[in-house]
Structures are given as structure tokens and as C-alpha cells.
Amino acid sequence: MTAPGTDPSLCDLGRAELGELLDGEPAYRLDQVWDGLYRQRRPLAELTNVPKSLRQAIGELLPPALTLVRTQSADRGTTTKHLWSLRDGHLVESVLMRYRNRTTLCISSQAGCAMACSFCATGQVGFDRNLSVGEIVEQVLGTLREAGSDERAIKSEAAPGRAINVVFMGMGEPLANYEAVWAAVERFHGDMGIGARHITVSTVGVIPGIARLAAEALPVNLAVSLHAANDRLRNRIAPINRTYPLRDLARSLADYRRAKRRRISFEWAMIGGINDTDRDAAELAAYARPLAAHVNLIPLNPTPGYGHQPSPAGRIEQFAAELSSHGVNATVRQNRGTSIDAACGQLRADKLVSVRKDGRGARSRAER
Ligand code: SAH
């Protein structure tokens, strides 16, 4: 399961495939490599219980999928954006956010995105390609490694401490790259000890993908980027709604809830004058309440291709109060990483690809 046009990387291989590669080695080698990489989260080169020649041979055959291009920090060092180059030159970003008792990793599932939501920077750039499972998994391993030993000495339901959450809220639509995303989820859960309740798949509402998720054994959290609760408006700001309209989406979410017994959450970017009136709140409440969904309100983050402004703080408070009066719980999401374009919907790394391909190294938007 590799990206088109690229040879597999180490994390593209499942355990059985790695076992085939290690055929002829003592049986315990597979455990050493697999546990070293995923349970202990150490780079291949540091697995000193494995002979150096073998580490080198594996490394040459299956080189890393990602190269770190740059990191940028904000929020007094608690938010860090990582820019990764894929082997074919495409760029993706992931964001690490540290909170008092948890660390959240926001990762990308595609280079670019085909969903074309009008307010989203990734959607404004368009779609390049799906990421492979290795490219997804390496974002987590690489980010934790960059974050240092405190994150590495880990944190899972088995070893409580600062919990790690992985959220598919970076670039791309995870349910449009289902196979690789699910293989990555299984790696996080089965091999890295990150519990299903600490893994969130966020979708703009790709119904066939939601149905597949509902049929999986692992009950991951499901977030849906709703932003509008009437088809007229949603068709405009999230065009996938023309394919998967709100009524059908509600039905698939009800099925998911029934199957997985997990609370669904709705993301709602607060866009001044577009979706932030009391009437919008009433519509959202009518949609969310039968699904017992929780609502996250995110002040719109400015993006280059979208002229609108975030709703004023007072309007957001009023909107939340209105939801509450209709029996729907809402949280106003703290905005992390705005100053480094690392906040929701601001990831737009492939803008840099053209810069790199020209070889001119012009300053990127993110650096200006
Ligand atoms: N495609 C998936 C994963 C992307 S998650 C999805 O749509 O859920 C990124 C989240 O940020 C989504 O909830 C998205 O709607 C939201 N978002 C995108 N652009 C934004 C912006 N400019 N301001 C605030 N939130 C935004």
C-alpha cells in the first residue's frame, strides 16, 4: 500500500510483510524491529539490539517516506507545525499541540484535497494524491520524535500519563483515502498502544466512508465538518453536499452512532454573516439534537482565497447560548497556531511545491 510512483517505505509494510522480508533471520528479529519501531517508537538506526548490517540493509531497501523540511512554533512553544517533504516532492503538514494532560497530533491523509470547501486553504489548492499508510504513520512517529523524549516515554491507556490523541484534521479528506487511513489507525491502535477513543477521524461527510467506519471493529471518534445545516448554504461552502446531502448524512451518522456507541461531533467554522445567526443556530440544533451530537465552534481562520471574516467573539458566545437553549452542547474551540498558519483549515503546504520545483526557493506564504 504505497503511494503511486514511490517505492515502499518501512512503515508501509505490515507486520507480515516485514516478516517476509526478514525471512532467514531468527524469528525474534521481527519482534525486535516491530516493537522497536512502534511500541518503543525509536528510529530504525537506534534499534541497537538488531545487528547494524541488518538495520542498514532494511534502511536501504525501505528508506523513510518523509523528510522534515521545517518546523515552526507558536503559542509559547506549545504548538508546532511540521512541514514534511514526500519522496516525490509533494509537501504535507502535521501539527502537534501540547495541553496540560494531553498531546494532540493533527495529521494529514492526502497531499492537497479534492473536497473544495470554499473557506479551507487546503481545498483552495486542490488535490495531488493520497498518502500511503507509511506516509501517514511516519507523521506521527516523526512528530513524536521531534517533540522529544518526554513524548516518547509514552502514554497510552496501558501506560497512563499524558495521553496522545491523533486527529485526522490536517490536509485531505481521510474517508477519500480509506484503505491507507484505516491501516494507519490499526497501526496506531494495535502496535503503538493509542486507544480508539484517542483517535478521531474527521470528515466533510463522505457517506460511503462513514458506512465503512461503522462496520469496523474499532470504535474511533467521528467528527463531521458541518458548517451549514441547510442544503442551500452547505452546497455552496462544502460542495460535496451536492453528492451527499444533509438528510442522507444524518441517516448515516445515526447508523454510526448506533453501531459504535460513540458521540459524534460537529465542527462549525463561525463565518461572519454567513452561518452565524440565531437562525443558523436553530437549524444546527435541529440537526444535531436527534443525533445527540456535540458541536465545536471554530472562529473562521483567515485563508487567502476566502474573503470572509470570523464572527465576532460576542456573536460566537450568543450562538453557543442559542444552541444550548435548544438543548445542544457546544464548545468554543481555542484557536491554536493561527500565527504560523497551523490552525484548522490553514494547511496549504503544496503551495511550496511549485516554489521548490522552480528551484528558486522563493519565500513561502507561511514565511512572510
Ligand atoms: N476533510 C476533513 C479533514 C480536514 S479537518 C474534514 O473536512 O473534516 C480540518 C477542519 O478544519 C475541518 O473541520 C474543516 O472544515 C475546518 N476548517 C477548514 N478551513 C477552515 C478555516 N478557514 N477556519 C476554520 N476551520 C476550518
Coordinates of C-alpha atoms and ligand atoms in Angstrom, one line a residue:
M1 CA 0.0 0.0 0.0
T2 CA 2.4 2.6 -1.2
A3 CA 1.9 6.0 -2.9
P4 CA 1.8 5.8 -6.6
G5 CA 5.2 6.2 -8.2
T6 CA 7.1 5.7 -4.9
D7 CA 8.8 2.5 -3.6
P8 CA 7.5 1.3 -0.2
S9 CA 8.9 2.9 2.9
L10 CA 9.5 1.0 6.2
C11 CA 6.1 1.9 7.7
D12 CA 4.3 0.9 4.5
L13 CA 4.9 -2.7 5.4
G14 CA 2.5 -4.5 7.7
R15 CA 4.0 -6.9 10.2
A16 CA 3.5 -10.0 8.0
E17 CA 5.2 -8.2 5.1
L18 CA 8.1 -7.2 7.2
G19 CA 8.3 -10.8 8.4
E20 CA 8.6 -12.0 4.8
L21 CA 11.4 -9.5 4.3
L22 CA 13.2 -10.9 7.4
D23 CA 12.8 -14.4 6.2
G24 CA 16.0 -16.3 7.1
E25 CA 16.7 -14.2 10.2
P26 CA 15.9 -15.7 13.6
A27 CA 12.2 -15.4 14.4
Y28 CA 12.7 -12.9 17.3
R29 CA 14.2 -10.3 14.9
L30 CA 10.7 -9.4 13.6
D31 CA 9.6 -8.7 17.2
Q32 CA 12.7 -6.6 17.8
V33 CA 12.2 -4.5 14.8
W34 CA 8.5 -4.2 15.0
D35 CA 8.4 -3.4 18.8
G36 CA 11.3 -1.1 18.5
L37 CA 9.6 0.9 15.7
Y38 CA 6.1 1.0 17.1
R39 CA 6.0 0.1 20.7
Q40 CA 9.1 2.0 21.7
R41 CA 8.9 4.4 18.8
R42 CA 12.6 4.5 18.1
P43 CA 14.1 5.1 14.7
L44 CA 15.5 2.0 12.9
A45 CA 19.1 3.2 13.3
E46 CA 18.7 3.3 17.1
L47 CA 17.5 -0.3 17.4
T48 CA 20.9 -1.4 18.7
N49 CA 19.7 -4.9 19.6
V50 CA 19.4 -5.6 15.9
P51 CA 22.7 -6.1 14.1
K52 CA 23.9 -3.0 12.4
S53 CA 24.3 -4.7 9.0
L54 CA 20.6 -5.8 9.1
R55 CA 19.5 -2.3 10.1
Q56 CA 21.4 -0.8 7.2
A57 CA 20.0 -3.4 4.7
I58 CA 16.5 -2.6 5.8
G59 CA 17.1 1.1 5.7
E60 CA 18.4 1.0 2.2
L61 CA 15.6 -1.2 0.9
L62 CA 12.9 0.8 2.7
P63 CA 14.0 4.3 3.2
P64 CA 11.9 6.8 5.1
A65 CA 8.9 8.3 3.4
L66 CA 9.2 11.7 4.9
T67 CA 11.9 14.3 5.2
L68 CA 11.5 17.1 7.6
V69 CA 11.7 20.4 5.8
R70 CA 10.9 22.8 8.6
T71 CA 9.2 23.2 11.9
Q72 CA 7.5 26.4 13.2
S73 CA 6.3 27.0 16.7
A74 CA 3.7 29.2 18.2
D75 CA 1.6 29.6 21.4
R76 CA 4.8 29.8 23.5
G77 CA 6.1 26.6 22.1
T78 CA 3.0 24.5 22.8
T79 CA 2.0 24.4 19.1
T80 CA 4.5 23.1 16.5
K81 CA 3.8 22.7 12.8
H82 CA 6.0 20.2 10.9
L83 CA 6.4 20.5 7.1
W84 CA 7.3 17.2 5.5
S85 CA 8.5 16.5 2.0
L86 CA 7.4 13.3 0.4
R87 CA 9.8 11.4 -1.8
D88 CA 8.1 12.7 -5.0
G89 CA 8.4 16.3 -3.8
H90 CA 4.8 16.9 -2.5
L91 CA 4.6 18.6 0.8
V92 CA 2.3 17.8 3.8
E93 CA 2.0 19.3 7.2
S94 CA 1.2 18.0 10.7
V95 CA 0.6 19.9 13.8
L96 CA 1.5 19.0 17.4
M97 CA -0.4 20.7 20.2
R98 CA 0.6 20.2 23.8
Y99 CA -2.0 20.6 26.5
R100 CA -1.6 20.1 30.3
N101 CA -2.6 16.5 30.3
R102 CA -2.6 15.5 26.7
T103 CA -0.8 15.9 23.4
T104 CA -2.8 16.1 20.2
L105 CA -1.3 15.3 16.8
C106 CA -3.2 16.6 13.9
I107 CA -2.1 14.7 10.8
S108 CA -2.7 14.8 7.0
S109 CA -4.3 12.0 5.0
Q110 CA -3.8 13.4 1.5
A111 CA -1.5 15.8 -0.3
G112 CA -4.0 18.5 -1.1
C113 CA -7.7 17.8 -1.0
A114 CA -10.4 17.4 -3.7
M115 CA -13.4 18.5 -1.5
A116 CA -13.0 22.1 -2.4
C117 CA -14.6 23.7 0.7
S118 CA -14.6 27.4 -0.1
F119 CA -13.1 28.6 3.2
C120 CA -10.4 25.9 3.6
A121 CA -6.8 26.7 2.4
T122 CA -6.1 23.1 1.5
G123 CA -9.3 22.9 -0.5
Q124 CA -8.4 26.1 -2.3
V125 CA -5.2 24.5 -3.6
G126 CA -6.7 21.2 -5.0
F127 CA -5.8 17.6 -4.9
D128 CA -2.4 16.0 -5.5
R129 CA -2.6 12.4 -4.3
N130 CA -3.5 10.1 -1.5
L131 CA -0.9 9.4 1.2
S132 CA 0.3 5.8 1.8
V133 CA 0.0 4.2 5.2
G134 CA 3.7 4.7 5.7
E135 CA 3.4 8.4 5.0
I136 CA 0.6 8.7 7.5
V137 CA 2.2 6.7 10.2
E138 CA 5.6 8.4 9.8
Q139 CA 3.9 11.8 10.5
V140 CA 3.1 10.5 14.0
L141 CA 6.4 8.8 14.7
G142 CA 8.4 11.7 13.3
T143 CA 6.4 14.3 15.1
L144 CA 6.8 12.5 18.4
R145 CA 10.5 12.0 17.8
E146 CA 10.8 15.7 17.1
A147 CA 8.8 16.6 20.2
G148 CA 11.5 14.8 22.3
S149 CA 11.8 12.2 24.9
D150 CA 9.0 13.4 27.2
E151 CA 6.5 12.4 24.5
R152 CA 8.4 9.3 23.7
A153 CA 8.3 7.8 27.1
I154 CA 4.8 7.1 26.4
K155 CA 1.4 7.4 27.2
S156 CA -1.3 5.1 26.3
E157 CA -4.2 3.6 28.0
A158 CA -1.9 0.8 29.0
A159 CA 0.6 3.3 30.4
P160 CA -1.2 6.3 31.7
G161 CA 0.4 9.7 31.6
R162 CA -0.1 12.5 29.2
A163 CA -2.4 10.9 26.6
I164 CA -1.7 11.1 23.0
N165 CA -4.6 11.9 20.7
V166 CA -4.3 11.5 16.9
V167 CA -6.8 13.5 14.8
F168 CA -7.2 13.3 11.1
M169 CA -7.8 17.0 10.8
G170 CA -4.8 18.0 8.8
M171 CA -4.7 18.2 5.0
G172 CA -7.0 16.0 3.0
E173 CA -10.3 14.0 3.4
P174 CA -9.5 10.8 5.3
L175 CA -12.5 9.0 4.1
A176 CA -11.5 9.6 0.5
N177 CA -8.3 7.6 1.3
Y178 CA -9.9 4.9 3.3
E179 CA -7.6 2.0 3.0
A180 CA -4.4 3.8 4.0
V181 CA -6.2 5.7 6.7
W182 CA -7.6 2.6 8.3
A183 CA -4.4 0.7 8.1
A184 CA -2.7 3.7 9.9
V185 CA -5.5 3.6 12.5
E186 CA -4.8 -0.1 13.1
R187 CA -1.1 0.6 13.5
F188 CA -1.8 3.4 16.0
H189 CA -4.1 1.2 18.0
G190 CA -2.7 -2.3 17.7
D191 CA 1.0 -1.5 17.6
M192 CA 1.5 1.9 19.2
G193 CA -1.0 1.5 22.0
I194 CA -3.1 4.5 21.2
G195 CA -6.6 3.7 22.2
A196 CA -9.5 4.0 19.8
R197 CA -11.1 6.8 21.9
H198 CA -7.9 8.8 21.3
I199 CA -8.2 8.6 17.6
T200 CA -10.5 10.9 15.7
V201 CA -11.4 10.7 12.0
S202 CA -12.8 14.0 10.7
T203 CA -14.8 14.0 7.5
V204 CA -16.7 16.6 5.5
G205 CA -19.4 13.9 5.1
V206 CA -18.3 11.2 2.8
I207 CA -21.2 8.8 3.4
P208 CA -19.7 5.5 2.0
G209 CA -16.7 6.1 4.2
I210 CA -18.9 6.6 7.3
A211 CA -20.6 3.4 6.5
R212 CA -17.3 1.5 6.3
L213 CA -16.2 3.0 9.5
A214 CA -19.4 1.9 11.2
A215 CA -18.6 -1.7 10.1
E216 CA -15.1 -1.7 11.6
A217 CA -14.5 -3.3 15.0
L218 CA -12.6 -0.3 16.4
P219 CA -14.9 2.5 17.6
V220 CA -12.9 5.6 16.7
N221 CA -14.3 9.1 17.3
L222 CA -16.1 10.6 14.3
A223 CA -16.1 14.4 13.7
V224 CA -18.1 15.9 10.9
S225 CA -17.3 19.2 9.4
L226 CA -20.8 20.5 9.0
H227 CA -20.6 24.3 8.8
A228 CA -24.2 24.6 7.5
A229 CA -27.4 22.8 8.3
N230 CA -29.4 23.6 5.2
D231 CA -28.5 22.3 1.8
R232 CA -28.6 25.6 0.0
L233 CA -25.8 27.1 2.1
R234 CA -23.9 23.8 2.5
N235 CA -23.9 23.1 -1.2
R236 CA -22.1 26.4 -1.6
I237 CA -19.4 26.2 1.1
A238 CA -18.9 22.4 1.2
P239 CA -19.7 21.3 -2.4
I240 CA -19.6 17.5 -1.5
N241 CA -23.0 18.2 0.0
R242 CA -24.4 18.1 -3.6
T243 CA -23.4 14.4 -3.7
Y244 CA -24.1 13.6 0.0
P245 CA -26.9 15.9 1.1
L246 CA -27.7 16.6 4.8
R247 CA -30.6 14.2 5.1
D248 CA -28.6 11.3 3.9
L249 CA -25.7 12.3 6.0
A250 CA -27.9 12.4 9.1
R251 CA -29.1 8.9 8.4
S252 CA -25.5 7.6 8.1
L253 CA -24.5 9.3 11.3
A254 CA -27.4 7.8 13.1
D255 CA -26.2 4.4 11.9
Y256 CA -22.7 5.1 13.0
R257 CA -23.9 6.1 16.4
R258 CA -26.0 3.0 16.8
A259 CA -23.2 0.8 15.6
K260 CA -20.3 2.3 17.6
R261 CA -22.0 3.9 20.6
R262 CA -19.7 6.9 20.2
R263 CA -20.6 10.5 20.5
I264 CA -20.4 12.3 17.2
S265 CA -19.1 15.8 17.0
F266 CA -19.8 18.6 14.5
E267 CA -17.2 21.2 13.5
W268 CA -18.7 24.5 12.7
A269 CA -16.4 27.3 11.4
M270 CA -18.0 30.6 12.6
I271 CA -18.1 32.8 9.4
G272 CA -19.3 36.3 9.9
G273 CA -22.6 37.0 8.2
I274 CA -22.7 33.6 6.6
N275 CA -23.6 30.9 9.1
D276 CA -23.6 32.7 12.5
T277 CA -27.1 34.0 13.0
D278 CA -29.6 32.7 15.7
R279 CA -31.5 31.1 12.8
D280 CA -28.4 29.2 11.7
A281 CA -28.0 28.1 15.4
A282 CA -31.6 26.9 15.4
E283 CA -31.1 24.9 12.2
L284 CA -27.9 23.4 13.6
A285 CA -29.7 22.5 16.8
A286 CA -32.5 20.8 15.0
Y287 CA -29.9 18.7 13.0
A288 CA -27.6 17.9 15.9
R289 CA -30.1 17.1 18.7
P290 CA -31.6 13.9 17.3
L291 CA -28.0 12.7 16.9
A292 CA -27.0 13.8 20.4
A293 CA -24.0 15.4 18.7
H294 CA -21.6 17.8 20.3
V295 CA -20.8 21.0 18.5
N296 CA -17.3 22.6 18.3
L297 CA -17.4 26.2 17.2
I298 CA -14.2 27.3 15.5
P299 CA -13.8 31.0 14.7
L300 CA -13.0 31.1 11.0
N301 CA -9.3 31.2 10.3
P302 CA -8.5 33.6 7.5
T303 CA -7.3 32.0 4.3
P304 CA -6.0 33.6 1.1
G305 CA -8.8 32.6 -1.2
Y306 CA -11.8 33.4 1.0
G307 CA -12.9 37.0 1.7
H308 CA -14.9 36.5 4.8
Q309 CA -14.1 37.2 8.4
P310 CA -14.6 35.2 11.6
S311 CA -17.7 36.0 13.6
P312 CA -17.0 38.5 16.4
A313 CA -16.5 36.9 19.8
G314 CA -19.8 38.1 21.2
R315 CA -21.7 36.6 18.3
I316 CA -20.0 33.2 18.9
E317 CA -21.0 33.3 22.5
Q318 CA -24.6 34.2 21.6
F319 CA -24.6 31.4 19.0
A320 CA -23.4 28.9 21.6
A321 CA -26.0 30.1 24.1
E322 CA -28.7 29.7 21.4
L323 CA -27.6 26.1 20.8
S324 CA -27.7 25.5 24.5
S325 CA -31.2 26.9 24.7
H326 CA -32.2 24.2 22.1
G327 CA -30.6 21.5 24.2
V328 CA -27.3 21.2 22.2
N329 CA -23.9 21.4 23.9
A330 CA -21.2 23.4 22.2
T331 CA -17.6 24.3 22.9
V332 CA -15.9 27.3 21.5
R333 CA -12.6 25.9 20.3
Q334 CA -9.4 27.6 21.4
N335 CA -7.6 28.6 18.3
R336 CA -4.1 27.2 18.2
G337 CA -1.4 28.0 15.7
T338 CA -3.1 30.9 13.8
S339 CA 0.1 32.9 13.7
I340 CA 2.0 30.1 11.9
D341 CA -0.9 29.1 9.6
A342 CA -1.2 25.9 11.6
A343 CA -4.8 26.4 12.7
C344 CA -7.8 24.4 11.3
G345 CA -8.1 24.8 7.6
Q346 CA -4.9 26.8 7.1
L347 CA -2.6 24.0 6.0
R348 CA -1.7 24.6 2.4
A349 CA 1.8 23.2 2.1
D350 CA 1.7 22.3 -1.6
K351 CA 2.0 25.9 -2.4
L352 CA 5.6 25.4 -1.7
V353 CA 5.9 22.6 -4.2
S354 CA 6.0 24.9 -7.2
V355 CA 8.5 27.0 -5.4
R356 CA 10.7 24.0 -4.8
K357 CA 10.3 22.7 -8.3
D358 CA 11.4 26.0 -9.8
G359 CA 14.4 25.7 -7.5
R360 CA 14.2 29.3 -6.7
G361 CA 13.4 28.9 -3.1
A362 CA 11.2 32.0 -3.0
R363 CA 9.6 32.7 0.3
S364 CA 6.5 30.8 1.0
R365 CA 3.3 32.4 2.2
A366 CA 3.9 30.8 5.5
E367 CA 7.1 32.6 6.0
R368 CA 6.0 36.0 5.0
Ligands
SAH1 N1 -11.5 16.8 5.2 C1 -11.7 16.6 6.6 C2 -10.5 16.8 7.4 C3 -10.0 18.2 7.5 S1 -10.2 18.7 9.1 C4 -12.9 17.4 7.2 O1 -13.4 18.2 6.4 O2 -13.3 17.2 8.3 C5 -10.0 20.4 9.0 C6 -11.1 21.1 9.8 O3 -10.9 22.5 9.8 C7 -12.4 20.8 9.3 O4 -13.4 20.8 10.3 C8 -12.6 22.0 8.4 O5 -13.9 22.2 8.0 C9 -12.1 23.1 9.2 N2 -11.7 24.3 8.5 C10 -11.2 24.3 7.2 N3 -10.9 25.6 6.9 C11 -11.2 26.3 8.0 C12 -11.0 27.7 8.3 N4 -10.5 28.6 7.4 N5 -11.3 28.1 9.5 C13 -11.7 27.3 10.5 N6 -11.9 26.0 10.2 C14 -11.6 25.5 9.0

